mmCIF file of C-alpha atoms in Angstrom:
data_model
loop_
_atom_site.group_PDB
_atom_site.id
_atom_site.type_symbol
_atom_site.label_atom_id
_atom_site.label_comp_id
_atom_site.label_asym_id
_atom_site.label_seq_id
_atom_site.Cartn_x
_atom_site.Cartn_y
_atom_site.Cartn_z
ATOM 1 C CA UNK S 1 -7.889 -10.369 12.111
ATOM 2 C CA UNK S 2 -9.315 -9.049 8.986
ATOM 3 C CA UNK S 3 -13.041 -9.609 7.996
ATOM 4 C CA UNK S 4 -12.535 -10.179 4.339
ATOM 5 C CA UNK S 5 -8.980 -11.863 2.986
ATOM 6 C CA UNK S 6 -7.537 -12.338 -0.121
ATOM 7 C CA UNK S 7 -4.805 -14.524 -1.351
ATOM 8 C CA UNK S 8 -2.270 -14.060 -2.852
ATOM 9 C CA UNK S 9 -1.788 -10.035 -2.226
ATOM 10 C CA UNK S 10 0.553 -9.824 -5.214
ATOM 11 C CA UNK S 11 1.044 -12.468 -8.150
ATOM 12 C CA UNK S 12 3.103 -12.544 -11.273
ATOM 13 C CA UNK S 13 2.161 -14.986 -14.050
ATOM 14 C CA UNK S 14 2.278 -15.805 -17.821
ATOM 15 C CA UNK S 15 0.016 -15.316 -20.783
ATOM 16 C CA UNK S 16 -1.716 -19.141 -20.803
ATOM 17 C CA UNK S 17 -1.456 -19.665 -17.051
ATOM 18 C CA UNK S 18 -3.969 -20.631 -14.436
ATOM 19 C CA UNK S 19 -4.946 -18.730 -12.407
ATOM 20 C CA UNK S 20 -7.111 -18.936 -8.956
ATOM 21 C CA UNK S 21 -7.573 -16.053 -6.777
ATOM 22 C CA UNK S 22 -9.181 -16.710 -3.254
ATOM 23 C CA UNK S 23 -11.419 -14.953 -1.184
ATOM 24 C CA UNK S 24 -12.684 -15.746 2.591
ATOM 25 C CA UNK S 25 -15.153 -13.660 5.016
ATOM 26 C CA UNK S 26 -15.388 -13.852 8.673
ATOM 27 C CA UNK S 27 -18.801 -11.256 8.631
ATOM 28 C CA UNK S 28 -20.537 -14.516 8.156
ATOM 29 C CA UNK S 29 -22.354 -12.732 5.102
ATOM 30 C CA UNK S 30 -24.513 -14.260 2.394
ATOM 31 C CA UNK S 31 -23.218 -12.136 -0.914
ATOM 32 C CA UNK S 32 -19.707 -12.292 -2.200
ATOM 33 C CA UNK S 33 -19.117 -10.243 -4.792
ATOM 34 C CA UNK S 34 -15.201 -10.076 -6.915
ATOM 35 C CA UNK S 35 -14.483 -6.382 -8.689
ATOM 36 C CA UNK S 36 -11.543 -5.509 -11.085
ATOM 37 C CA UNK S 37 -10.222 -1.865 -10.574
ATOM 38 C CA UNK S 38 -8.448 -0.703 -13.739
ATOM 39 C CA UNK S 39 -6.496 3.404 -13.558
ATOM 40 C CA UNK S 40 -9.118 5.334 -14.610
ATOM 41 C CA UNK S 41 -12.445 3.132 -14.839
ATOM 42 C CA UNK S 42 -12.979 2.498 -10.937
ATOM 43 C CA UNK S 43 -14.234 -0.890 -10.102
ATOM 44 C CA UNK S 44 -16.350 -3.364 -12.616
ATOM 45 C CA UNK S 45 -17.882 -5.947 -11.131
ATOM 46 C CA UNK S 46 -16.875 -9.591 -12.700
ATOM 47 C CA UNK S 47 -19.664 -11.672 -10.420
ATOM 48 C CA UNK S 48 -21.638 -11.965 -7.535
ATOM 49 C CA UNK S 49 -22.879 -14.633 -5.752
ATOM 50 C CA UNK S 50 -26.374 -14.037 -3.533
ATOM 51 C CA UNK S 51 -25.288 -17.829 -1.542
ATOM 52 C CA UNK S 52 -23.868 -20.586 -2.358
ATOM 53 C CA UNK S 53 -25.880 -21.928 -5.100
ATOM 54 C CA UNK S 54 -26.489 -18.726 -6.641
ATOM 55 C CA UNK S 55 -23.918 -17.110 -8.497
ATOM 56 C CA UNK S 56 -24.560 -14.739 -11.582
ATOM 57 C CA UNK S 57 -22.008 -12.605 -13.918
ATOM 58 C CA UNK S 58 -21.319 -9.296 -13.685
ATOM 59 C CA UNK S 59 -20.471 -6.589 -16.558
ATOM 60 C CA UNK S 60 -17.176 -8.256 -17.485
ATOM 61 C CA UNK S 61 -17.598 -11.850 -16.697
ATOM 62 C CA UNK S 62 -15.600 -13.054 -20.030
ATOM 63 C CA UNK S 63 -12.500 -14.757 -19.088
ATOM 64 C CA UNK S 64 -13.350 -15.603 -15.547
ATOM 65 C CA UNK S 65 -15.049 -18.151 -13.764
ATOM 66 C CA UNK S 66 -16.026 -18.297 -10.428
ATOM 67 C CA UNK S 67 -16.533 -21.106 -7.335
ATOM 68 C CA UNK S 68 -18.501 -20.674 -3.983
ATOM 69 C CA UNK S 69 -17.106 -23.202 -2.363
ATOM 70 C CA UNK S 70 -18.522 -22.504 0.858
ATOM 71 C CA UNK S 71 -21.165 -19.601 2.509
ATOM 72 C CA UNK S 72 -16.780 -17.850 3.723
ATOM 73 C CA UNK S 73 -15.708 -18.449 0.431
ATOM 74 C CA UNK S 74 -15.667 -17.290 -3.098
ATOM 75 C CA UNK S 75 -12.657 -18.155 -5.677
ATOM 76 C CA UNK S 76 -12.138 -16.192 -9.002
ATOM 77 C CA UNK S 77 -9.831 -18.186 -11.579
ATOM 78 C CA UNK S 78 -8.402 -16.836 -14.654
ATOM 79 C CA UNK S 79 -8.133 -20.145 -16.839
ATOM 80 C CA UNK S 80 -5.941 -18.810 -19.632
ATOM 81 C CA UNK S 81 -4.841 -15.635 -18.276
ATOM 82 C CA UNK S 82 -4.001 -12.510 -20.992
ATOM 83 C CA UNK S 83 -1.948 -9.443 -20.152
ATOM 84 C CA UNK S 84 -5.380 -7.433 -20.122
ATOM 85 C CA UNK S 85 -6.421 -9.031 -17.233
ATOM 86 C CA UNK S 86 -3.504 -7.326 -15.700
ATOM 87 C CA UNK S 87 -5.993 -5.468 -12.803
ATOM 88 C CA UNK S 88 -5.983 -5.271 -9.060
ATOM 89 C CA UNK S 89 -9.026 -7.612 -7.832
ATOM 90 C CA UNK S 90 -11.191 -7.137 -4.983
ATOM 91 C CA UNK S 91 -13.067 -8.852 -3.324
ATOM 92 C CA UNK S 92 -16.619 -7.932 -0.999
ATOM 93 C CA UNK S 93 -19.415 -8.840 0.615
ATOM 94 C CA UNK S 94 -22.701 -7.803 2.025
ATOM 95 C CA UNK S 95 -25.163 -8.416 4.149
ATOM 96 C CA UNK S 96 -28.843 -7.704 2.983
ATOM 97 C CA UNK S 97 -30.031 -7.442 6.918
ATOM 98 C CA UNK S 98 -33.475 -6.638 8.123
ATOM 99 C CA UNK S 99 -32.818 -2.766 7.424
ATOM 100 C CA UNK S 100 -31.900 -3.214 3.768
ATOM 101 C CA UNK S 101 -29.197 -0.452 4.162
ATOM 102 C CA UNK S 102 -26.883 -3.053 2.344
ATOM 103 C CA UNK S 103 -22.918 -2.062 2.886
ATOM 104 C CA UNK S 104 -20.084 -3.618 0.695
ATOM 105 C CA UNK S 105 -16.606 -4.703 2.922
ATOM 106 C CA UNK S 106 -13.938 -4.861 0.759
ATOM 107 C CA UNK S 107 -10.760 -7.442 1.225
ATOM 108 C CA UNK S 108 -7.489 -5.524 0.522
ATOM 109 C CA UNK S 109 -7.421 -6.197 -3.261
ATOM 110 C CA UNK S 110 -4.555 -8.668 -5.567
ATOM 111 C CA UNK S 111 -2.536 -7.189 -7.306
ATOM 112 C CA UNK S 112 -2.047 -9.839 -10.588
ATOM 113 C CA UNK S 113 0.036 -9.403 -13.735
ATOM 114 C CA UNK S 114 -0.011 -11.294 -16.791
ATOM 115 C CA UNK S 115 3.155 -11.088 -18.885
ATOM 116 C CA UNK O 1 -28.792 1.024 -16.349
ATOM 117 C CA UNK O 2 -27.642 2.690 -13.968
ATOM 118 C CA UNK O 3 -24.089 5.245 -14.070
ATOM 119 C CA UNK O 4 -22.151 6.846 -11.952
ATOM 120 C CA UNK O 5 -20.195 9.942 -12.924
ATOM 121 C CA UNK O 6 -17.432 11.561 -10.811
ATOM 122 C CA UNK O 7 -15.893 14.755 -12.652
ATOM 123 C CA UNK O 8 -12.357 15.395 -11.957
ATOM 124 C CA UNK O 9 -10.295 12.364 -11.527
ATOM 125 C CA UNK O 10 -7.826 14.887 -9.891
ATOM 126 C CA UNK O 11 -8.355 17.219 -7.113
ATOM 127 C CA UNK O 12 -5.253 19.081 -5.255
ATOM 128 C CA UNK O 13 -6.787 21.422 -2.084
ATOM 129 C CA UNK O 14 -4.509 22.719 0.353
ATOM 130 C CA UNK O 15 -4.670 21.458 4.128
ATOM 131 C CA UNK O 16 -7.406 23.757 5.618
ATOM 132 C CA UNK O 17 -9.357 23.984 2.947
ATOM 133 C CA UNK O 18 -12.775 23.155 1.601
ATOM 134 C CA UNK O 19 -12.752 19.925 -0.172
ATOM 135 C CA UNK O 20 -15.719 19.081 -3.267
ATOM 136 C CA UNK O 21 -15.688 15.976 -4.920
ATOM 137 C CA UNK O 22 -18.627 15.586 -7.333
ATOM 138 C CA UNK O 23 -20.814 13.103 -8.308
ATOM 139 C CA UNK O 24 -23.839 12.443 -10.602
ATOM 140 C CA UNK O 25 -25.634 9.082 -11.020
ATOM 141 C CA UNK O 26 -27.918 8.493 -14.125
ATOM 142 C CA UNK O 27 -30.904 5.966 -13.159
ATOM 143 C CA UNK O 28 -34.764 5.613 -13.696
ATOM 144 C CA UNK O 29 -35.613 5.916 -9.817
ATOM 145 C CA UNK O 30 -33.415 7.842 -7.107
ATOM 146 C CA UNK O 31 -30.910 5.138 -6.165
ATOM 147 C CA UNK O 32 -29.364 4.261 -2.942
ATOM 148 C CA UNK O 33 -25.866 5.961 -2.719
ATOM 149 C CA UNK O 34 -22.225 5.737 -1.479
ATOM 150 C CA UNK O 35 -18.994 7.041 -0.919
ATOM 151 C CA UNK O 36 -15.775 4.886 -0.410
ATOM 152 C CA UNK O 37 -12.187 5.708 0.078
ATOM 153 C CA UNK O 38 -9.542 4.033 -0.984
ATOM 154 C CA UNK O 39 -6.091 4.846 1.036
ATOM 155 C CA UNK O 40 -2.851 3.384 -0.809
ATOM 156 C CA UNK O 41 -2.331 -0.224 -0.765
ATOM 157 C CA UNK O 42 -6.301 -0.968 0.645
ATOM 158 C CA UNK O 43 -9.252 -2.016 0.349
ATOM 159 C CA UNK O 44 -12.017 0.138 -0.203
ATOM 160 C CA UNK O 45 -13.859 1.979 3.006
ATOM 161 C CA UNK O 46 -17.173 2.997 3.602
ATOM 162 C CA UNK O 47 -17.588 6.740 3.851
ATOM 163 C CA UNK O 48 -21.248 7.333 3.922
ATOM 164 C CA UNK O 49 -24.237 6.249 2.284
ATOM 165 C CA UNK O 50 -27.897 7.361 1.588
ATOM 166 C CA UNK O 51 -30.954 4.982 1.078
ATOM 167 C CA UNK O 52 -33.486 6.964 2.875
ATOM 168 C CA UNK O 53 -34.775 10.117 4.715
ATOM 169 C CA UNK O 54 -32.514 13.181 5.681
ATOM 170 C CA UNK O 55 -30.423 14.175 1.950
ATOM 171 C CA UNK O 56 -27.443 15.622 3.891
ATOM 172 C CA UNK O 57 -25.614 12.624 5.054
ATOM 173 C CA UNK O 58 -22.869 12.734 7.493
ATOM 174 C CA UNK O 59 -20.017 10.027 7.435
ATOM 175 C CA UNK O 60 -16.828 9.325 9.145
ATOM 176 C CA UNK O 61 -13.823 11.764 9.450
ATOM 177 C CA UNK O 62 -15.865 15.163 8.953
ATOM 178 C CA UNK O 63 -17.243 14.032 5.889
ATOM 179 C CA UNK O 64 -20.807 14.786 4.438
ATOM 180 C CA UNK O 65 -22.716 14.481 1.216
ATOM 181 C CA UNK O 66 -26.491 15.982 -0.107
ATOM 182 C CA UNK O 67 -28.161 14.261 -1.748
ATOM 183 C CA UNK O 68 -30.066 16.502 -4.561
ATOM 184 C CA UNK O 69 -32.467 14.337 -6.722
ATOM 185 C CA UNK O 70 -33.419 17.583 -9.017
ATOM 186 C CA UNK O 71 -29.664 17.207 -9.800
ATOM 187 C CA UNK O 72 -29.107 13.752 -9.675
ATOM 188 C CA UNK O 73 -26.272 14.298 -7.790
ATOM 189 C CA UNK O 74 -24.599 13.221 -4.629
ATOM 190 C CA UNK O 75 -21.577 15.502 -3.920
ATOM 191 C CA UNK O 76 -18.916 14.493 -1.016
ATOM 192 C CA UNK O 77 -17.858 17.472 0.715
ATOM 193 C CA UNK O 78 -15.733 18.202 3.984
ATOM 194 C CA UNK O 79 -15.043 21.454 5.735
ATOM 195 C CA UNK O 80 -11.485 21.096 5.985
ATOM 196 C CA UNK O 81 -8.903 19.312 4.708
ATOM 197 C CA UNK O 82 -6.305 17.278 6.709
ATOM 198 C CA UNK O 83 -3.305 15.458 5.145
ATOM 199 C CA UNK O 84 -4.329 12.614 6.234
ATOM 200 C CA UNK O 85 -7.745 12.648 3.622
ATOM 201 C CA UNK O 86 -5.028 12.215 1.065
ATOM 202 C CA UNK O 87 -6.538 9.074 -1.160
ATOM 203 C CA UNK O 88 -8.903 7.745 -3.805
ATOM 204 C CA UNK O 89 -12.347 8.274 -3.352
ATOM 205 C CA UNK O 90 -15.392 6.530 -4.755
ATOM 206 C CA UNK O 91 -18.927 7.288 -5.636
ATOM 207 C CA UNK O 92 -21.235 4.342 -5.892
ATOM 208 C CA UNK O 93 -25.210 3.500 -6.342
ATOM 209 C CA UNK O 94 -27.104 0.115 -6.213
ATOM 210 C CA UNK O 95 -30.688 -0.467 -7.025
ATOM 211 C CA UNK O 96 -33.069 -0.686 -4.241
ATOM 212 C CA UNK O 97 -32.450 -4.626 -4.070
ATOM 213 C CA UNK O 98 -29.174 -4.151 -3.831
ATOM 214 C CA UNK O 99 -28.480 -6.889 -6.500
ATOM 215 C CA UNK O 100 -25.333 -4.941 -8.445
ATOM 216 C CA UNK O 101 -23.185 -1.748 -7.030
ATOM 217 C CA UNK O 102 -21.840 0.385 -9.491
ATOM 218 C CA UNK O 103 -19.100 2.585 -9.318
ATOM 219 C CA UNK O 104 -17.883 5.922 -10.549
ATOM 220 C CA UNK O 105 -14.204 5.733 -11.963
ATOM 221 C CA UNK O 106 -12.280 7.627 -8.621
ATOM 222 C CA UNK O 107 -11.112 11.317 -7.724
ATOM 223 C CA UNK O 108 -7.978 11.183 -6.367
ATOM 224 C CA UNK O 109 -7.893 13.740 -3.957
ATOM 225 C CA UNK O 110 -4.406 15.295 -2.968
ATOM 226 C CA UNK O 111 -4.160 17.687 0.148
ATOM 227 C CA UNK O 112 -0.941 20.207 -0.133
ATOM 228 C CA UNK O 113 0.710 21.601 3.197
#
């Protein structure tokens, strides 16, 4: 099984819609972190969240909210989604460990399109 | 701030060959530093990575990178290529805390027969 999930893999929505993407971690890992990748500007980090009751925005927060529902879990929702969100997301997470060589594991990414 | 520069966001080697994939990061103290790959359809993969010590850093499938502070750069580098290294790579740096990872914007790297 993988470490890091995401659901859905693919969604297609509206301009207006709702939407939640979800994230959960087996690594048992403190910091979640969701990314957009865009062709051509690599991945931008929307927020990250250090444990459960920490959570702080990234470069490109507006538009998105987040929930840590849980130390495994870590939701991104789109409340009004816009065609410019249309992105693949991906979701990590880290471990600081005693070493403090910190490594991101990546979940295999959403693809989501706003019409 | 801290930025991550990868130049070329095309490279086409044949199999065989030497592959270069280039990367500078702009920050106010020698970050810590990272390659991914991306293969189609995935998730990002850790290559290698450099916080401390030795600058030439080896990583998985034949793949190494120097780190050259004079140059602020951090350049990914492999021998050889094989088909199979046929995806997007990534160049990345955090702060020592490892609060925020940023990333470059991706070379795709294409390997010809």
């Amino acid at each position: 099984d993988a470490d890091v999930t995401q659901t859905p893999r693919n969604r297609i929505t509206k301009t207006g819609k709702r939407i939640m993407l979800e994230c959960s971690q087996t690594k048992g890992h403190d910091r979640m972190y969701w990314y957009r990748q865009d062709p051509g500007l690599g991945l931008r980090l929307i927020y990250y969240s250090f444990d459960v009751k920490d959570i702080n925005k990234g470069e490109i927060s507006d538009g998105y909210s987040v929930s840590r529902q849980a130390q495994a879990k870590f939701s991104l929702s789109l409340e009004s989604a816009i065609p410019n969100q249309t992105a693949l997301y991906f979701c990590a997470t880290s471990d600081r460990g005693v070493a403090k060589t910190d490594t991101q594991y990546f979940g295999p990414g959403t693809r989501l399109t706003v019409l | 701030a801290q930025s991550v520069t990868q130049l070329g966001s095309h490279v086409s080697v044949s199999e065989g060959a030497l592959v270069l994939l280039r990367c500078n990061y702009s920050s106010s103290v020698p970050p810590y530093l990272f390659w991914y790959v991306q293969y189609p359809n995935q998730g990002l993969q850790l290559l290698l990575k450099y916080t401390t010590g030795a600058t030439l850093v080896k990583g998985i499938n034949g793949f190494e990178a120097e780190f050259k502070k004079s140059e602020t750069s951090f350049h990914l580098t492999k021998p050889s290529a094989h088909m199979s290294d046929a995806a997007e790579y990534f160049c990345a740096v955090s702060d020592h805390n490892f609060n925020k990872f940023y990333f470059g914007s991706g070379t795709k790297l294409n390997v010809k027969p």
